[in-house]
Amino acid sequence: MKKPPSDSVPKLRNILPDEPLLLMGAGPVPIAGSVSQANSVVINHLGDTMSKVTIGLQKLASYVYQTDSEKIIGVAGPASGAMEMAIANLLGSNRSVLVLDMGTFSHRWAEMAERVGAEVTVVKNKGIKPVSLEQVKKAYESADYDVLIATHGETSSGVILSELQEISKFAKSKGCLVVVDAVTSLGVLPFYMDDWSLDAVVAGGQKGLGSIPGVSLVAYSIDAWNYIESREKPPAQWCYDSKLAWKFWGDHGYHYTAPVPGVLALYAALDLIREETLESRWERHQISSNALQKAVEAMGLVLFAEEEYRLQSVVAIKVPEGVNGDEVRNFMAKSFSLEISGAFGHDIIRIGQMGEQCRAHNLFKTVYALGMAMQYYGVEVDISKAMAVLEENLAIDPETFLT
Ligand SMILES: *Cc1c(COP(=O)(O)O)cnc(C)c1O
């Protein structure tokens, strides 16, 4: 029999830092107290209490999605799992899809679509820009597609699909189902599922919604649900079969054991959005992100994406020449107990602006830590000016940032 591992395998408490690092990267984001509390509770995954939870969660989510659709399904898994559910149910070997590829995350959709045997066409952006309506129209000149997949905020480069609404309406006019990845936009940027005619919208817990990783959401329109009901063959993935998942999310019966604490945490996170209201929350994020961007520029650093296409929820900053982005991030972690994100391919560092990241105390700490790290590695930065600019830009709405 194998012996238990020796003490060289540390106790968990010896692995975790005494003070958790402030998560200022592209996700996961810091969670509010009520979310953390909900996350520590386990109840029976079936029964009256859980039914009240799922019904309430769907109602809160339909507000955040701005949809009248009732077909909102929680997924045990990362946002990629919710992406996989949308793919599994709306695509297959007899289906064609147009994927708008703007970087790592939007590209992942194409990989997933290929794996279920769909006929995949990809439109790529040129440079650090979103795919345009014009490019999409061109793609339809030579073919028709059953599904179009767009990523609202491309987290890897900090670029937003600025023409999402126009692209979606155009695709719908061609009889296409429109699937959108709203992982870094839902709950933080203006988003209207019904008004924008979207058919499946995917969100992860740990980004815009401000919950923990591991429970994600897919919301389907009536058109999408009608297609799912009309499928001849069920999806190959049993766990990601939306009709089976509806047994739990619609009929309150058994599909698989739901990740109960994560579902409760998501409920609490959505409830915070209801309390704050979407309008106030969007405004807080906009002011916060704008102040951060202005401060970073005032320091002397350069933002990666053009202002016109810049994603407000994930701010990408160019790493100055001769500097190693990972070293900067490590310095910030070690000296200030604060983490920001590195990059996928580009020479950038990224700061998240989602949920609790958009609070004055977190912003001041982040900008100061970034400035000190850059200075340490020999970059000439004006930290005092950055702090003053941050203060000025937050002071335009002191009420939001003092509460
Ligand atoms: C983070 C992210 C994902 C993937 O989320 P996981 O939870 O890591 O699977 C997908 N799309 C976008 C836009 C993201 O930012």
Coordinates of C-alpha atoms and ligand atoms in Angstrom, one line a residue:
M1 CA 0.0 0.0 0.0
K2 CA 1.2 3.5 -0.8
K3 CA 2.2 5.5 2.3
P4 CA 0.8 9.0 3.0
P5 CA 3.0 11.7 1.6
S6 CA 5.6 13.2 4.0
D7 CA 5.5 16.6 5.6
S8 CA 7.3 17.9 2.5
V9 CA 3.8 18.3 1.1
P10 CA 2.8 21.4 3.0
K11 CA -0.4 22.2 4.8
L12 CA -2.7 24.4 2.8
R13 CA -2.4 27.2 5.3
N14 CA 1.4 27.2 4.6
I15 CA 0.9 27.6 0.9
L16 CA -1.6 30.4 1.0
P17 CA -0.2 33.9 1.7
D18 CA -1.1 35.5 5.1
E19 CA -2.7 38.3 3.3
P20 CA -4.4 37.3 0.0
L21 CA -3.1 39.2 -3.0
L22 CA -5.4 41.9 -4.3
L23 CA -6.6 40.5 -7.6
M24 CA -6.3 43.4 -10.1
G25 CA -5.8 41.2 -13.2
A26 CA -8.2 40.1 -16.0
G27 CA -9.9 37.6 -13.6
P28 CA -10.7 36.1 -11.3
V29 CA -11.7 39.3 -9.5
P30 CA -11.9 40.0 -5.8
I31 CA -15.3 39.0 -4.3
A32 CA -17.5 41.0 -2.0
G33 CA -18.2 39.7 1.5
S34 CA -21.7 38.6 0.8
V35 CA -20.4 36.5 -2.1
S36 CA -17.7 34.9 0.0
Q37 CA -20.3 34.1 2.7
A38 CA -22.7 32.5 0.2
N39 CA -19.8 30.5 -1.2
S40 CA -19.2 28.8 2.2
V41 CA -22.7 27.2 2.4
V42 CA -23.8 23.8 1.1
I43 CA -27.4 22.9 0.9
N44 CA -29.2 20.0 -0.8
H45 CA -29.0 20.5 -4.6
L46 CA -32.6 19.4 -4.9
G47 CA -35.7 20.5 -3.0
D48 CA -37.7 23.7 -2.2
T49 CA -34.8 25.8 -1.0
M50 CA -32.7 25.1 -4.1
S51 CA -35.7 25.8 -6.3
K52 CA -36.1 29.2 -4.8
V53 CA -32.4 29.8 -5.4
T54 CA -32.5 28.9 -9.1
I55 CA -35.7 30.8 -9.8
G56 CA -34.3 33.9 -8.0
L57 CA -31.0 33.6 -9.7
Q58 CA -32.6 33.4 -13.2
K59 CA -34.7 36.5 -12.4
L60 CA -31.7 38.4 -11.3
A61 CA -29.7 37.2 -14.3
S62 CA -32.5 38.2 -16.7
Y63 CA -32.2 41.8 -15.4
V64 CA -28.4 41.7 -15.8
Y65 CA -28.7 40.3 -19.4
Q66 CA -31.6 42.7 -20.1
T67 CA -33.7 39.8 -21.6
D68 CA -37.2 38.6 -21.2
S69 CA -36.1 35.1 -22.1
E70 CA -36.5 32.6 -19.3
K71 CA -34.1 30.1 -20.7
I72 CA -31.1 30.9 -18.5
I73 CA -28.9 28.0 -17.6
G74 CA -26.1 27.7 -15.1
V75 CA -23.1 25.6 -16.0
A76 CA -20.8 23.8 -13.6
G77 CA -17.5 24.9 -15.2
P78 CA -15.4 27.8 -16.3
A79 CA -16.7 30.3 -18.9
S80 CA -15.1 27.9 -21.4
G81 CA -17.6 25.3 -20.2
A82 CA -20.5 27.7 -21.0
M83 CA -19.0 28.3 -24.4
E84 CA -18.8 24.6 -24.9
M85 CA -22.5 24.3 -24.0
A86 CA -23.5 26.9 -26.6
I87 CA -21.4 25.2 -29.2
A88 CA -22.6 21.7 -28.3
N89 CA -26.3 22.7 -28.6
L90 CA -26.2 25.1 -31.5
L91 CA -23.6 23.5 -33.7
G92 CA -22.8 20.0 -35.1
S93 CA -21.5 18.3 -38.2
N94 CA -24.4 19.6 -40.3
R95 CA -23.9 23.2 -39.3
S96 CA -21.9 26.2 -40.5
V97 CA -20.5 29.0 -38.3
L98 CA -18.8 32.3 -38.8
V99 CA -16.4 33.1 -36.0
L100 CA -15.1 36.6 -35.4
D101 CA -11.5 36.1 -34.3
M102 CA -9.9 39.0 -32.4
G103 CA -7.4 37.1 -30.2
T104 CA -7.0 34.2 -27.8
F105 CA -10.5 34.0 -26.4
S106 CA -12.5 34.6 -29.6
H107 CA -10.2 32.1 -31.3
R108 CA -11.1 29.5 -28.8
W109 CA -14.7 29.5 -30.2
A110 CA -13.4 28.4 -33.6
E111 CA -11.4 25.6 -32.0
M112 CA -14.4 24.4 -30.1
A113 CA -16.7 24.6 -33.2
E114 CA -14.2 22.5 -35.2
R115 CA -14.2 19.8 -32.6
V116 CA -18.0 19.3 -32.9
G117 CA -17.5 18.9 -36.7
A118 CA -19.1 22.2 -37.7
E119 CA -18.0 23.9 -40.9
V120 CA -16.0 26.8 -39.5
T121 CA -15.2 30.1 -41.3
V122 CA -13.0 32.7 -39.5
V123 CA -12.9 36.4 -40.0
K124 CA -9.9 38.0 -38.3
N125 CA -9.3 41.6 -37.4
K126 CA -6.3 43.4 -38.8
G127 CA -3.9 44.6 -36.1
I128 CA -5.2 45.6 -32.7
K129 CA -8.7 46.3 -33.9
P130 CA -12.1 44.6 -33.7
V131 CA -13.6 42.8 -36.7
S132 CA -15.8 45.3 -38.6
L133 CA -19.3 45.1 -39.9
E134 CA -17.9 45.6 -43.3
Q135 CA -15.7 42.5 -42.9
V136 CA -18.7 40.5 -41.7
K137 CA -20.8 41.6 -44.7
K138 CA -18.0 40.5 -47.0
A139 CA -18.0 37.1 -45.5
Y140 CA -21.7 36.7 -46.2
E141 CA -21.2 37.6 -49.9
S142 CA -19.7 34.2 -50.6
A143 CA -21.6 32.0 -48.1
D144 CA -24.5 31.7 -45.6
Y145 CA -24.0 30.6 -42.0
D146 CA -26.2 28.9 -39.5
V147 CA -24.5 30.7 -36.6
L148 CA -22.3 33.7 -36.0
I149 CA -20.1 33.9 -32.9
A150 CA -18.8 37.2 -31.6
T151 CA -16.7 38.0 -28.6
H152 CA -17.8 41.4 -27.1
G153 CA -14.6 42.1 -25.1
E154 CA -11.4 40.4 -26.3
T155 CA -9.6 40.1 -23.0
S156 CA -6.2 39.1 -24.4
S157 CA -5.7 42.5 -26.1
G158 CA -8.2 44.7 -24.4
V159 CA -10.2 45.4 -27.5
I160 CA -14.0 45.7 -27.7
L161 CA -16.2 44.6 -30.7
S162 CA -17.5 48.2 -31.1
E163 CA -20.0 47.2 -33.8
L164 CA -21.5 44.2 -32.0
Q165 CA -25.0 45.6 -32.3
E166 CA -24.9 46.3 -36.0
I167 CA -23.1 43.0 -36.7
S168 CA -25.8 41.1 -34.8
K169 CA -28.7 42.8 -36.5
F170 CA -27.1 42.1 -39.9
A171 CA -26.5 38.4 -39.1
K172 CA -30.1 38.1 -37.8
S173 CA -31.4 39.6 -41.1
K174 CA -29.5 36.7 -42.8
G175 CA -31.4 34.1 -40.6
C176 CA -28.4 33.4 -38.5
L177 CA -28.3 32.6 -34.8
V178 CA -26.0 35.0 -33.0
V179 CA -23.8 33.7 -30.1
V180 CA -21.9 36.2 -28.0
D181 CA -19.2 35.9 -25.4
A182 CA -19.9 38.5 -22.8
V183 CA -17.5 37.3 -20.1
T184 CA -15.8 40.6 -19.7
S185 CA -18.8 42.8 -20.5
L186 CA -21.9 41.5 -18.8
G187 CA -22.5 43.3 -15.6
V188 CA -19.8 45.9 -16.2
L189 CA -20.5 47.5 -19.7
P190 CA -23.9 48.5 -21.2
F191 CA -25.3 45.3 -22.6
Y192 CA -28.8 44.5 -23.9
M193 CA -29.4 40.9 -25.0
D194 CA -32.9 41.4 -26.4
D195 CA -32.4 44.9 -28.0
W196 CA -29.3 43.6 -29.7
S197 CA -31.1 40.5 -31.0
L198 CA -28.7 38.0 -29.4
D199 CA -29.5 34.3 -29.3
A200 CA -27.0 32.9 -26.9
V201 CA -25.0 34.9 -24.4
V202 CA -22.2 33.3 -22.3
A203 CA -20.9 34.7 -19.1
G204 CA -18.4 33.4 -16.5
G205 CA -18.7 33.9 -12.8
Q206 CA -15.3 35.3 -12.0
K207 CA -15.2 38.3 -14.3
G208 CA -17.9 40.9 -15.0
L209 CA -20.3 39.3 -12.6
G210 CA -18.0 39.5 -9.6
S211 CA -18.5 35.9 -8.3
I212 CA -16.2 32.9 -8.0
P213 CA -14.8 30.9 -10.8
G214 CA -16.5 27.6 -11.6
V215 CA -20.2 28.5 -12.2
S216 CA -21.0 30.1 -15.6
L217 CA -24.2 31.1 -17.4
V218 CA -25.7 30.7 -20.9
A219 CA -28.9 32.6 -21.8
Y220 CA -30.8 31.5 -24.9
S221 CA -33.4 33.4 -27.0
I222 CA -36.6 31.8 -28.1
D223 CA -35.0 31.3 -31.6
A224 CA -32.1 29.5 -30.1
W225 CA -34.3 27.4 -27.8
N226 CA -36.5 26.4 -30.7
Y227 CA -33.5 25.2 -32.6
I228 CA -32.3 23.2 -29.6
E229 CA -35.8 21.6 -29.3
S230 CA -35.8 20.8 -33.0
R231 CA -32.5 19.0 -33.1
E232 CA -32.7 15.4 -34.3
K233 CA -29.6 14.3 -32.5
P234 CA -28.8 15.4 -28.9
P235 CA -25.3 16.9 -28.4
A236 CA -22.5 14.4 -27.8
Q237 CA -21.7 16.1 -24.4
W238 CA -24.2 14.8 -21.9
C239 CA -23.3 17.3 -19.2
Y240 CA -23.5 20.2 -21.6
D241 CA -26.9 19.1 -23.1
S242 CA -29.0 22.2 -22.5
K243 CA -32.3 20.2 -22.6
L244 CA -31.0 17.9 -19.9
A245 CA -29.7 20.9 -18.0
W246 CA -33.2 22.4 -18.2
K247 CA -34.4 19.4 -16.1
F248 CA -32.6 21.2 -13.2
W249 CA -32.8 24.8 -14.2
G250 CA -36.4 24.7 -15.4
D251 CA -38.1 21.7 -13.8
H252 CA -36.1 21.6 -10.6
G253 CA -35.2 17.9 -10.9
Y254 CA -32.0 16.0 -11.3
H255 CA -29.5 16.4 -14.1
Y256 CA -26.1 16.4 -12.2
T257 CA -25.3 17.6 -8.8
A258 CA -25.1 21.4 -9.1
P259 CA -22.0 23.1 -7.7
V260 CA -24.2 24.4 -4.8
P261 CA -21.8 27.0 -3.1
G262 CA -20.9 28.5 -6.5
V263 CA -24.6 28.8 -7.4
L264 CA -25.3 30.6 -4.1
A265 CA -22.2 32.8 -4.6
L266 CA -23.5 33.8 -8.1
Y267 CA -26.9 34.6 -6.6
A268 CA -25.3 36.9 -4.1
A269 CA -23.1 38.5 -6.8
L270 CA -26.1 39.1 -9.1
D271 CA -28.0 40.5 -6.1
L272 CA -25.3 43.1 -5.6
I273 CA -25.8 44.2 -9.2
R274 CA -29.6 44.5 -8.6
E275 CA -28.9 46.6 -5.5
E276 CA -26.5 48.9 -7.2
T277 CA -28.6 49.0 -10.4
L278 CA -27.1 48.4 -13.8
E279 CA -27.0 52.1 -14.7
S280 CA -25.0 53.0 -11.5
R281 CA -22.7 50.0 -11.9
W282 CA -22.0 50.8 -15.6
E283 CA -21.2 54.4 -14.6
R284 CA -18.9 53.4 -11.7
H285 CA -17.0 51.1 -14.1
Q286 CA -16.7 53.8 -16.8
I287 CA -15.5 56.5 -14.4
S288 CA -13.1 54.1 -12.7
S289 CA -11.6 52.7 -15.9
N290 CA -11.3 56.1 -17.4
A291 CA -9.5 57.4 -14.3
L292 CA -7.1 54.5 -14.4
Q293 CA -6.3 55.0 -18.1
K294 CA -5.7 58.7 -17.7
A295 CA -3.4 58.0 -14.7
V296 CA -1.4 55.4 -16.5
E297 CA -0.9 57.8 -19.4
A298 CA 0.0 60.6 -17.0
M299 CA 2.7 58.4 -15.6
G300 CA 4.3 58.2 -19.0
L301 CA 3.2 54.7 -20.1
V302 CA 1.3 53.9 -23.3
L303 CA -2.0 52.1 -23.6
F304 CA -2.2 49.2 -26.1
A305 CA -5.5 49.6 -27.8
E306 CA -6.7 52.8 -29.6
E307 CA -9.2 54.7 -27.5
E308 CA -12.0 54.0 -30.1
Y309 CA -11.7 50.2 -29.6
R310 CA -10.5 50.1 -26.0
L311 CA -12.2 47.6 -23.8
Q312 CA -13.0 49.4 -20.5
S313 CA -13.1 46.3 -18.4
V314 CA -9.5 45.1 -19.2
V315 CA -7.0 47.8 -19.7
A316 CA -3.9 46.7 -21.6
I317 CA -0.6 48.6 -21.2
K318 CA 2.4 48.4 -23.4
V319 CA 5.5 47.1 -21.6
P320 CA 8.2 49.8 -22.1
E321 CA 11.2 48.7 -24.2
G322 CA 14.0 46.9 -22.2
V323 CA 11.6 46.0 -19.4
N324 CA 10.3 42.5 -18.6
G325 CA 6.5 42.5 -17.9
D326 CA 6.7 39.5 -15.7
E327 CA 9.3 41.1 -13.5
V328 CA 7.1 44.2 -13.1
R329 CA 4.2 42.0 -12.1
N330 CA 6.3 40.0 -9.7
F331 CA 7.6 43.2 -8.1
M332 CA 4.0 44.5 -7.6
A333 CA 3.0 41.1 -6.1
K334 CA 6.0 41.0 -3.7
S335 CA 6.1 44.6 -2.6
F336 CA 2.4 45.5 -2.7
S337 CA 0.5 42.2 -2.4
L338 CA -1.3 42.9 -5.6
E339 CA -1.5 41.0 -8.9
I340 CA -2.1 42.2 -12.4
S341 CA -2.2 40.0 -15.5
G342 CA 0.5 39.2 -18.1
A343 CA -0.3 38.6 -21.7
F344 CA -1.1 36.0 -24.4
G345 CA 1.4 36.8 -27.1
H346 CA 1.5 40.6 -27.0
D347 CA 4.1 42.5 -24.9
I348 CA 1.6 44.0 -22.6
I349 CA 0.4 43.9 -19.0
R350 CA -3.3 44.1 -18.2
I351 CA -5.3 45.6 -15.3
G352 CA -8.9 44.4 -14.7
Q353 CA -11.8 46.8 -14.2
M354 CA -14.5 44.5 -13.1
G355 CA -16.6 44.6 -9.9
E356 CA -14.6 45.3 -6.8
Q357 CA -11.6 46.2 -8.8
C358 CA -13.4 49.5 -9.5
R359 CA -13.1 50.9 -6.0
A360 CA -11.0 54.0 -5.2
H361 CA -8.7 52.3 -2.6
N362 CA -7.9 49.5 -5.1
L363 CA -7.2 52.0 -7.9
F364 CA -4.8 54.1 -5.8
K365 CA -2.9 51.0 -4.7
T366 CA -2.7 49.6 -8.2
V367 CA -1.4 52.8 -9.9
Y368 CA 1.1 53.5 -7.1
A369 CA 2.4 49.9 -7.2
L370 CA 2.7 50.0 -11.0
G371 CA 4.6 53.3 -10.9
M372 CA 7.0 52.0 -8.2
A373 CA 7.6 48.8 -10.1
M374 CA 8.3 50.6 -13.4
Q375 CA 10.7 53.0 -11.6
Y376 CA 12.5 50.1 -9.9
Y377 CA 13.2 48.7 -13.4
G378 CA 14.6 52.0 -14.7
V379 CA 11.5 53.4 -16.5
E380 CA 11.2 57.2 -16.1
V381 CA 7.7 57.6 -14.7
D382 CA 5.9 60.5 -13.0
I383 CA 4.2 58.7 -10.1
S384 CA 3.0 61.9 -8.4
K385 CA 1.3 63.1 -11.5
A386 CA -0.4 59.8 -12.1
M387 CA -1.8 59.8 -8.5
A388 CA -3.0 63.4 -9.0
V389 CA -4.7 62.6 -12.3
L390 CA -6.3 59.5 -10.8
E391 CA -7.7 61.6 -7.9
E392 CA -8.9 64.3 -10.3
N393 CA -10.8 61.8 -12.5
L394 CA -12.4 60.0 -9.6
A395 CA -13.3 63.3 -7.8
I396 CA -15.9 64.0 -10.6
D397 CA -18.2 61.5 -8.8
P398 CA -17.2 61.4 -5.1
E399 CA -20.4 59.8 -4.1
T400 CA -19.8 56.6 -6.1
F401 CA -16.3 56.2 -4.9
L402 CA -16.8 57.0 -1.2
T403 CA -19.5 54.5 -0.6
Ligands
LIG1 C1 -11.7 34.6 -19.4 C2 -12.5 34.5 -20.6 C3 -13.0 33.3 -21.1 C4 -12.7 32.0 -20.5 O1 -13.0 32.0 -19.2 P1 -12.6 30.7 -18.3 O2 -13.4 30.8 -17.1 O3 -11.1 30.8 -18.1 O4 -12.9 29.5 -19.1 C5 -13.7 33.4 -22.3 N1 -13.9 34.5 -22.9 C6 -13.5 35.7 -22.5 C7 -13.8 37.0 -23.2 C8 -12.7 35.8 -21.3 O5 -12.2 36.9 -20.8

